[in-house]
Short mmCIF file of C-alpha atoms in Angstrom, two decimals:
data_model
loop_
_atom_site.label_atom_id
_atom_site.label_comp_id
_atom_site.label_asym_id
_atom_site.label_seq_id
_atom_site.Cartn_x
_atom_site.Cartn_y
_atom_site.Cartn_z
CA MET A 1292 0.11 0.10 -0.04
CA VAL A 1293 3.13 2.29 1.11
CA HIS A 1294 4.73 1.23 -2.34
CA LEU A 1295 1.32 2.39 -4.36
CA ILE A 1296 1.22 6.09 -2.49
CA ILE A 1297 4.65 6.37 -3.57
CA VAL A 1298 4.23 5.80 -7.08
CA ILE A 1299 1.37 7.56 -7.17
CA ILE A 1300 3.01 10.52 -5.63
CA CYS A 1301 6.22 10.12 -7.77
CA SER A 1302 3.94 10.00 -11.01
CA ILE A 1303 2.15 13.47 -10.06
CA ILE A 1304 5.48 14.91 -9.47
CA GLN A 1305 6.76 13.81 -12.85
CA LYS A 1306 3.64 15.25 -14.59
CA ASN A 1307 3.52 18.45 -13.05
CA LEU A 1308 7.19 19.69 -12.53
CA PHE A 1309 9.70 18.07 -14.39
CA PRO A 1310 9.87 19.23 -18.45
CA ILE A 1311 8.99 16.93 -21.60
CA GLU A 1312 10.53 18.34 -25.03
CA ILE A 1313 8.69 18.37 -27.95
CA ASN A 1314 10.09 16.38 -30.72
CA LYS A 1315 8.08 16.50 -33.73
CA ILE A 1316 4.54 17.72 -35.21
CA LYS A 1317 2.44 15.81 -37.43
CA VAL A 1318 -0.73 17.15 -38.96
CA LEU A 1319 -3.04 14.51 -40.39
CA GLY A 1320 -6.20 14.23 -42.77
CA ASN A 1321 -5.77 17.83 -43.75
CA THR A 1322 -6.31 18.01 -47.74
CA HIS A 1323 -7.80 21.71 -48.00
CA THR A 1324 -6.95 23.10 -44.59
CA LYS A 1325 -3.39 24.25 -45.26
CA GLU A 1326 -0.63 23.14 -42.51
CA GLU A 1327 0.44 26.01 -41.19
CA THR A 1328 -3.01 27.28 -40.69
CA ILE A 1329 -3.54 24.61 -38.75
CA LEU A 1330 -0.15 24.98 -36.57
CA SER A 1331 -1.24 28.47 -35.85
CA ILE A 1332 -3.91 27.07 -34.19
CA ALA A 1333 -1.78 24.81 -32.12
CA SER A 1334 0.67 28.06 -31.75
CA GLU A 1335 2.04 26.91 -28.49
CA PHE A 1336 3.79 23.71 -29.89
CA ARG A 1337 6.74 23.87 -31.29
CA SER A 1338 9.65 21.51 -31.60
CA GLY A 1339 12.16 22.17 -28.85
CA LYS A 1340 9.73 23.42 -26.31
CA GLU A 1341 9.34 21.97 -22.82
CA PHE A 1342 6.73 21.66 -20.91
CA PRO A 1343 5.66 19.73 -17.87
CA GLU A 1344 3.45 16.81 -18.91
CA ALA A 1345 0.59 17.35 -17.76
CA GLU A 1346 0.45 20.44 -19.17
CA LEU A 1347 1.40 19.70 -22.76
CA GLU A 1348 -1.72 17.40 -22.05
CA ASN A 1349 -3.97 20.44 -21.39
CA ILE A 1350 -2.86 22.47 -24.21
CA ALA A 1351 -3.53 19.47 -26.68
CA ASN A 1352 -6.80 19.26 -25.22
CA ARG A 1353 -7.19 23.22 -25.84
CA VAL A 1354 -6.05 22.67 -29.60
CA GLU A 1355 -8.74 20.27 -29.64
CA GLU A 1356 -11.10 22.77 -28.74
CA ARG A 1357 -9.87 25.22 -31.13
CA LEU A 1358 -9.91 23.08 -33.95
CA ARG A 1359 -13.91 22.37 -33.31
CA ARG A 1360 -14.47 25.68 -32.96
CA THR A 1361 -13.09 26.74 -36.64
CA THR A 1362 -16.09 24.79 -38.20
CA TRP A 1363 -14.13 23.85 -40.85
CA PHE A 1364 -13.84 20.24 -39.51
CA TYR A 1365 -15.95 17.13 -38.80
CA SER A 1366 -13.76 15.88 -36.22
CA SER A 1367 -10.38 16.78 -34.76
CA LYS A 1368 -8.11 15.52 -32.41
CA VAL A 1369 -4.81 15.47 -30.80
CA TYR A 1370 -2.81 12.87 -29.55
CA VAL A 1371 0.61 13.46 -27.56
CA VAL A 1372 2.82 9.85 -27.86
CA GLU A 1373 6.08 8.75 -26.86
CA SER A 1374 9.07 9.64 -28.94
CA SER A 1375 11.62 6.97 -29.89
CA LYS A 1376 14.21 9.34 -29.00
CA GLY A 1377 13.99 8.89 -25.48
CA LYS A 1378 11.68 9.02 -22.43
CA GLU A 1379 11.93 13.12 -22.17
CA TYR A 1380 10.49 13.56 -25.77
CA ARG A 1381 6.60 13.58 -26.93
CA ASN A 1382 5.75 13.91 -30.52
CA ILE A 1383 2.17 15.68 -31.01
CA VAL A 1384 0.06 14.34 -33.96
CA ILE A 1385 -3.00 16.33 -34.79
CA GLU A 1386 -5.62 14.73 -36.76
CA VAL A 1387 -8.38 16.63 -38.52
CA ASP A 1388 -11.59 15.68 -40.86
CA GLU A 1389 -11.96 18.21 -43.64
CA GLY A 1390 -16.09 19.19 -43.44
CA PHE A 1391 -18.21 21.56 -45.37
CA LEU A 1392 -17.70 24.93 -45.72
CA LEU A 1393 -20.87 26.46 -47.05
CA ARG A 1394 -22.88 28.22 -44.75
CA PHE A 1395 -26.52 29.43 -44.97
CA SER A 1396 -28.38 31.37 -42.24
CA GLY A 1397 -31.14 34.31 -42.36
CA GLY A 1398 -33.78 36.28 -40.38
CA TYR A 1399 -36.41 38.80 -40.56
CA ALA A 1400 -36.79 39.80 -44.49
CA TYR A 1401 -33.30 38.55 -45.47
CA GLY A 1402 -30.90 35.49 -46.07
CA MET A 1403 -27.41 34.59 -46.08
CA PHE A 1404 -25.14 32.28 -48.41
CA GLY A 1405 -20.96 31.83 -48.02
CA ILE A 1406 -18.19 29.89 -47.72
CA ASP A 1407 -15.83 29.50 -45.25
CA ASN A 1408 -12.02 28.60 -45.05
CA ILE A 1409 -11.98 29.28 -48.64
CA TRP A 1410 -8.09 28.52 -49.75
CA GLY A 1411 -7.59 26.99 -46.53
CA SER A 1412 -5.96 29.90 -44.81
CA GLY A 1413 -9.11 31.04 -42.78
CA GLU A 1414 -10.78 33.46 -45.51
CA LYS A 1415 -14.39 33.76 -44.89
CA LEU A 1416 -17.48 34.97 -47.54
CA LEU A 1417 -20.83 36.18 -46.86
CA LEU A 1418 -23.60 37.25 -49.22
CA TYR A 1419 -26.63 39.07 -47.57
CA LEU A 1420 -29.55 39.59 -49.63
CA GLY A 1421 -32.97 40.58 -48.42
CA TYR A 1422 -35.64 43.50 -47.53
CA ASN A 1423 -33.59 44.95 -44.89
CA LYS A 1424 -30.07 43.39 -45.08
CA GLN A 1425 -27.84 43.39 -48.42
CA GLY A 1426 -24.52 43.50 -48.08
CA ILE A 1427 -20.69 41.50 -47.76
CA GLU A 1428 -18.87 40.50 -45.21
CA PHE A 1429 -15.28 39.33 -45.62
CA GLU A 1430 -12.65 37.80 -43.04
CA VAL A 1431 -9.03 36.52 -43.31
CA ASP A 1432 -7.93 34.99 -40.19
CA ASN A 1433 -4.39 33.65 -40.72
CA LEU A 1434 -2.88 36.85 -42.61
CA LEU A 1435 0.24 36.50 -42.42
CA GLU A 1436 0.29 34.05 -40.08
CA ARG A 1437 -0.68 36.47 -36.71
CA PHE A 1438 -2.67 39.10 -38.27
CA PHE A 1439 -6.26 39.08 -39.27
CA LEU A 1440 -9.10 41.34 -40.89
CA LYS A 1441 -12.77 41.40 -40.65
CA SER A 1442 -14.67 44.17 -42.68
CA ARG A 1443 -18.24 44.10 -44.03
CA ILE A 1444 -19.78 46.74 -46.39
CA GLY A 1445 -23.70 47.47 -47.57
CA ASN A 1446 -26.54 48.48 -46.09
CA PHE A 1447 -27.35 46.30 -42.50
CA ASN A 1448 -30.90 46.96 -40.72
CA SER A 1449 -30.15 47.92 -37.24
CA PHE A 1450 -32.23 49.73 -34.20
CA TYR A 1451 -32.04 52.08 -31.41
CA TYR A 1452 -34.00 53.22 -28.19
CA SER A 1453 -35.40 56.80 -28.11
CA SER A 1454 -35.26 57.99 -24.12
CA HIS A 1455 -38.94 56.62 -23.86
CA THR A 1456 -37.93 52.92 -24.91
CA LYS A 1457 -39.39 53.45 -28.59
CA LYS A 1458 -37.74 51.13 -30.71
CA VAL A 1459 -36.85 53.08 -33.93
CA GLU A 1460 -35.87 51.10 -37.07
CA THR A 1461 -32.88 52.42 -38.80
CA GLN A 1462 -30.67 51.26 -42.04
CA PHE A 1463 -27.09 51.31 -41.50
CA VAL A 1464 -25.39 51.85 -45.11
CA GLY A 1465 -21.53 52.04 -44.86
CA ALA A 1466 -18.46 50.00 -44.07
CA GLU A 1467 -17.03 48.76 -41.46
CA VAL A 1468 -13.30 47.07 -40.25
CA ASP A 1469 -11.64 45.53 -38.00
CA ALA A 1470 -7.96 44.70 -38.18
CA GLY A 1471 -5.69 43.21 -35.55
CA TYR A 1472 -3.15 40.92 -34.66
CA LYS A 1473 -3.39 37.39 -32.14
CA PHE A 1474 -1.43 36.83 -29.89
CA ASN A 1475 -2.41 32.95 -30.12
CA TRP A 1476 -5.42 31.56 -31.17
CA ASP A 1477 -7.31 32.70 -27.73
CA THR A 1478 -6.03 36.22 -27.48
CA SER A 1479 -6.36 39.69 -29.78
CA PHE A 1480 -5.53 43.43 -30.29
CA SER A 1481 -7.62 45.22 -32.81
CA ILE A 1482 -8.02 48.03 -34.45
CA LEU A 1483 -11.39 49.00 -35.56
CA GLY A 1484 -13.27 51.53 -37.88
CA GLY A 1485 -16.26 52.40 -39.46
CA TYR A 1486 -19.09 54.84 -41.62
CA ALA A 1487 -22.33 54.77 -42.60
CA LEU A 1488 -25.03 57.08 -43.53
CA VAL A 1489 -27.87 56.37 -41.45
CA PHE A 1490 -31.95 56.05 -43.07
CA SER A 1491 -35.10 55.30 -41.39
CA ASP A 1492 -36.81 52.35 -42.09
CA LYS A 1493 -38.53 54.36 -44.87
CA TYR A 1494 -34.93 55.41 -45.91
CA GLU A 1495 -35.23 59.32 -44.53
CA PHE A 1496 -31.73 60.41 -43.92
CA LEU A 1497 -31.36 60.92 -39.93
CA PHE A 1498 -27.82 61.10 -39.41
CA ASN A 1499 -24.11 60.24 -39.90
CA HIS A 1500 -22.18 57.80 -38.35
CA TYR A 1501 -18.51 57.11 -38.13
CA TYR A 1502 -16.38 55.61 -34.98
CA SER A 1503 -12.66 54.28 -34.59
CA GLY A 1504 -11.45 52.70 -31.61
CA VAL A 1505 -9.64 49.76 -30.30
CA ARG A 1506 -10.39 46.50 -28.48
CA PHE A 1507 -8.35 43.69 -26.52
CA GLU A 1508 -10.12 40.35 -26.79
CA VAL A 1509 -9.90 36.72 -24.60
CA ASP A 1510 -12.01 33.52 -25.61
CA THR A 1511 -11.11 30.08 -24.24
CA ARG A 1512 -14.89 29.14 -24.97
CA ASP A 1513 -14.85 25.33 -26.41
CA ASP A 1514 -18.17 25.37 -28.45
CA VAL A 1515 -19.63 27.83 -30.82
CA PHE A 1516 -23.03 28.33 -29.58
CA SER A 1517 -23.14 27.03 -26.23
CA ALA A 1518 -20.09 26.58 -24.53
CA ASN A 1519 -19.34 24.39 -21.79
CA LYS A 1520 -16.34 25.81 -20.23
CA GLY A 1521 -14.14 28.52 -20.66
CA TYR A 1522 -14.37 32.46 -20.49
CA TYR A 1523 -14.43 35.08 -22.51
CA PHE A 1524 -13.65 38.63 -21.83
CA ALA A 1525 -13.15 42.04 -24.21
CA LEU A 1526 -12.06 45.52 -23.08
CA ALA A 1527 -12.81 48.01 -25.84
CA THR A 1528 -13.22 51.63 -26.37
CA LYS A 1529 -14.86 53.86 -29.48
CA ILE A 1530 -15.01 57.18 -30.49
CA LEU A 1531 -18.05 58.45 -32.07
CA ARG A 1532 -18.20 61.30 -34.67
CA PHE A 1533 -14.66 62.37 -33.12
CA GLU A 1534 -16.13 63.86 -29.96
CA GLU A 1535 -18.10 60.84 -28.03
CA PRO A 1536 -16.23 58.66 -26.66
CA THR A 1537 -17.36 55.55 -25.00
CA PHE A 1538 -15.88 52.34 -23.12
CA GLY A 1539 -17.17 48.60 -22.54
CA VAL A 1540 -16.22 45.82 -20.78
CA ASP A 1541 -17.81 42.02 -21.50
CA PHE A 1542 -17.15 39.20 -19.60
CA ARG A 1543 -18.96 35.70 -19.44
CA ALA A 1544 -17.78 32.31 -18.08
CA PHE A 1545 -18.99 28.71 -18.31
CA VAL A 1546 -19.16 25.90 -16.00
CA SER A 1547 -20.20 22.42 -16.60
CA ILE A 1548 -22.82 20.97 -13.80
CA PHE A 1549 -22.73 17.31 -15.74
CA ASP A 1550 -22.51 16.38 -19.26
CA ASP A 1551 -25.57 17.90 -20.33
CA LEU A 1552 -25.95 20.35 -17.57
CA ARG A 1553 -24.35 24.12 -17.90
CA ILE A 1554 -24.22 27.23 -16.14
CA GLY A 1555 -23.63 30.38 -18.32
CA ILE A 1556 -22.80 34.20 -16.42
CA ARG A 1557 -22.53 37.24 -18.08
CA GLY A 1558 -21.53 40.61 -16.94
CA VAL A 1559 -21.45 44.02 -19.13
CA VAL A 1560 -20.61 47.48 -18.30
CA GLU A 1561 -20.56 50.31 -21.19
CA GLY A 1562 -21.22 53.87 -21.04
CA GLY A 1563 -19.83 57.30 -22.35
CA ARG A 1564 -20.04 60.46 -20.49
CA LYS A 1565 -22.73 62.54 -22.76
CA LEU A 1566 -24.12 60.85 -25.57
CA SER A 1567 -26.64 61.84 -28.62
CA GLN A 1568 -30.23 59.89 -28.60
CA GLU A 1569 -28.76 57.46 -31.19
CA TYR A 1570 -25.96 56.21 -29.37
CA ARG A 1571 -27.41 55.77 -25.73
CA PHE A 1572 -27.07 51.90 -24.79
CA ASN A 1573 -30.09 50.19 -23.78
CA VAL A 1574 -30.50 46.72 -21.94
CA ILE A 1575 -33.45 46.24 -24.18
CA GLY A 1576 -34.23 42.80 -25.84
CA ILE A 1577 -32.92 38.98 -26.20
CA ASP A 1578 -29.62 39.75 -25.71
CA GLY A 1579 -30.46 42.02 -22.38
CA VAL A 1580 -32.98 41.87 -19.80
CA ARG A 1581 -35.56 40.03 -21.53
CA GLY A 1582 -38.84 41.68 -20.06
CA ILE A 1583 -41.06 44.75 -20.69
CA PRO A 1584 -39.06 47.66 -21.52
CA VAL A 1585 -38.96 50.66 -18.85
CA GLU A 1586 -37.66 54.07 -19.07
CA SER A 1587 -34.44 52.84 -16.57
CA MET A 1588 -33.42 50.84 -19.66
CA VAL A 1589 -32.20 53.50 -21.91
CA GLY A 1590 -28.90 55.82 -20.91
CA ASN A 1591 -25.06 56.78 -21.01
CA LEU A 1592 -24.11 53.99 -18.98
CA LYS A 1593 -25.20 50.32 -19.37
CA THR A 1594 -24.96 47.62 -16.27
CA LEU A 1595 -26.12 44.23 -17.08
CA MET A 1596 -25.82 40.77 -15.92
CA ASN A 1597 -27.03 37.63 -17.33
CA LEU A 1598 -27.43 34.20 -15.72
CA GLU A 1599 -28.35 31.02 -17.71
CA LEU A 1600 -28.94 27.45 -16.51
CA ARG A 1601 -28.93 25.34 -19.95
CA LYS A 1602 -29.70 21.81 -20.59
CA ASN A 1603 -29.02 20.15 -23.73
CA LEU A 1604 -32.51 18.00 -24.32
CA VAL A 1605 -32.07 16.54 -27.51
CA ASP A 1606 -29.21 15.44 -30.11
CA THR A 1607 -29.87 14.15 -33.60
CA SER A 1608 -29.10 14.69 -37.06
CA ILE A 1609 -31.18 14.01 -40.29
CA LEU A 1610 -29.78 11.48 -43.06
CA GLY A 1611 -26.88 10.87 -41.21
CA PHE A 1612 -25.78 14.73 -42.56
CA LEU A 1613 -27.55 17.68 -40.84
CA ASN A 1614 -26.47 17.65 -37.02
CA LEU A 1615 -29.15 19.18 -34.65
CA LYS A 1616 -28.97 20.16 -30.82
CA PHE A 1617 -32.06 21.32 -29.03
CA GLU A 1618 -31.36 23.25 -25.82
CA GLY A 1619 -33.73 24.37 -22.96
CA VAL A 1620 -32.67 27.28 -20.87
CA GLY A 1621 -33.68 28.84 -17.68
CA PHE A 1622 -32.55 32.55 -16.76
CA VAL A 1623 -32.60 35.71 -14.63
CA ASP A 1624 -31.45 39.06 -15.96
CA VAL A 1625 -30.74 42.38 -14.50
CA GLY A 1626 -29.89 45.34 -15.96
CA ARG A 1627 -30.34 49.28 -15.84
CA CYS A 1628 -28.87 52.25 -17.70
CA PHE A 1629 -27.99 55.54 -16.10
CA ASN A 1630 -27.86 59.13 -17.52
CA SER A 1631 -24.42 59.87 -15.65
CA LEU A 1632 -21.63 58.36 -13.16
CA GLU A 1633 -23.46 59.89 -10.35
CA GLU A 1634 -26.60 58.19 -10.82
CA VAL A 1635 -24.96 54.98 -9.67
CA ILE A 1636 -23.16 56.23 -6.85
CA ASN A 1637 -26.32 57.81 -5.43
CA LEU A 1638 -28.72 54.68 -6.22
CA LEU A 1639 -29.39 53.40 -2.37
CA GLU A 1640 -31.77 50.71 -3.38
CA PHE A 1641 -31.85 47.83 -5.63
CA ASP A 1642 -34.35 49.51 -8.35
CA TYR A 1643 -32.98 47.34 -11.61
CA PRO A 1644 -35.39 46.04 -14.06
CA THR A 1645 -35.36 42.38 -13.77
CA ALA A 1646 -36.32 39.25 -15.79
CA PHE A 1647 -36.47 35.83 -15.53
CA GLY A 1648 -37.86 33.11 -17.88
CA LEU A 1649 -37.64 30.03 -20.16
CA GLY A 1650 -36.33 29.70 -23.46
CA LEU A 1651 -35.85 26.54 -26.00
CA ARG A 1652 -32.91 26.86 -28.42
CA LEU A 1653 -32.61 24.89 -31.59
CA TYR A 1654 -28.94 24.79 -33.17
CA PHE A 1655 -28.27 23.72 -36.70
CA LEU A 1656 -24.48 22.29 -36.28
CA GLU A 1657 -22.66 20.70 -39.23
CA PRO A 1658 -22.80 21.63 -42.10
CA VAL A 1659 -25.24 24.67 -41.54
CA PHE A 1660 -24.22 26.49 -38.04
CA LEU A 1661 -27.59 28.10 -37.48
CA PRO A 1662 -28.85 28.94 -33.96
CA ILE A 1663 -32.46 29.82 -33.80
CA ARG A 1664 -34.18 31.25 -30.46
CA LEU A 1665 -37.42 31.56 -28.74
CA GLU A 1666 -37.31 32.68 -25.46
CA ILE A 1667 -40.28 34.07 -22.96
CA GLY A 1668 -39.09 36.47 -20.23
CA VAL A 1669 -41.38 37.92 -17.44
CA ASP A 1670 -40.63 40.82 -15.25
CA LYS A 1671 -40.88 41.68 -11.83
CA LYS A 1672 -44.83 42.72 -12.23
CA MET A 1673 -45.39 39.55 -14.16
CA ASN A 1674 -45.71 41.28 -17.42
CA TYR A 1675 -44.40 39.12 -20.21
CA ASN A 1676 -42.29 39.49 -23.30
CA ILE A 1677 -41.79 36.99 -26.05
CA LEU A 1678 -38.57 36.64 -28.47
CA PHE A 1679 -37.65 35.16 -31.14
CA SER A 1680 -34.33 35.49 -32.72
CA VAL A 1681 -31.88 34.41 -35.42
CA SER A 1682 -28.54 34.96 -32.86
CA GLU A 1683 -25.91 33.31 -30.99
CA PRO A 1684 -26.46 33.27 -27.55
CA PHE A 1685 -23.70 34.96 -25.22
#
C-alpha cells in the first residue's frame, strides 16, 4: 500500500514538475486546410519547447477545442505520444477530417449564403440579400500567420431606442473594418473603424455615423453556440464622430455541472459621458433584460448581468448529414442604464429592471451552423415578453 502511494506521488510530481520536450509535430487528414494554418491554431506547440507533461496534455485538449470551434472540420483530435528519441520527448499528432464549408443563415426579411475557409487559410465570404439587409462580409483569420482582417460593406438593418424606450428601425449603409493581431488563437488586439449613412426604415436620412476604436479580446470557450467551459473577456473603447468616447467591458464564464447541464454568466458595463440620443445604450431585448421595457433601460451608462442554466435536450442528425441540438434554458436578467456615473453612486436601493424566464434553442450544427432562439421573459410585475431571434447566445 505504501509502495502504491509512493508511485502515485512520484507520477504526479513527474507530470507536473519535470519538463517534457516536443520532438516532432505531424498534421494528418488535411486535404484543403493548409498545414501552417492548423499549426497556427496550435501555436504553443513548437519543436524544442519544453512543458510539464500535465501542461502539455492540457494544451492538446485546448487545441482540439480550437479546431472544433473553427467549424472547418467534421472531427479533430490531438495526440501526445512517446517519441523514439527518448522518455523525455513527445511527438504531437494533429488529425483532422475536412468538413463542409458552405454556410447558410437568415433572419427577418433576409437570407445569407457564404463560404468558410475558402483557400485553406481561414478566409470567409458571406453574402446577405433581402428586404432589410444587403451586403458582403469578408474575413481573413490567418493573414501573415498572426494578423487578421474583418470587414463588411452594404446595408445592414439595425435599431436604436429613444429616451422613451421607443424602438426605431434604421438602415446603416456603409462599411466597417476590424484589423488586428493574434497573440495566440485565443487572445487578440484590434483597431476598429466604420462609416455609414443612417436612414429610417422608409429611407429618410437621419444622421452620419462614424467611429474609430480599439479592442482587446480573450476567448477560451470550447463551443461555437453554447460553451461547456471557458471564459470570454473583451475590453473596448470607441470614439463616435470624433467627439463622443465610449468604453465597454464584457465578461462571460461557463461551468459544466454535468455532461448535459451547465451554467453561463455574463456581465457587461458600457458607457459614455454624454451621448446623443441615437448612440445611447440600452439593456432591452434578447441580449439584455428579457422583460417589458421601462424608461430606466436606456441611458449613457449600461450595466447588465445575465445568468443562464442550460440543458441539452436532444442531439440528433437528419440523414446522417444535418446535425441538430435542442437546448432548454432558464434565465435571470438584471440590468439598468444611467445618465451619469453619479446616478450609479447615488442609487441607494436595488431598483433594477429584472426578468426571469424560459427558452428553447435549436442549433443547426454541421454543416449549417445556425442558431434559432425562442425565449419568454417575465418582469417583476409579471408582465411577459416573447422574443424570437436567429442569433448566437452569449
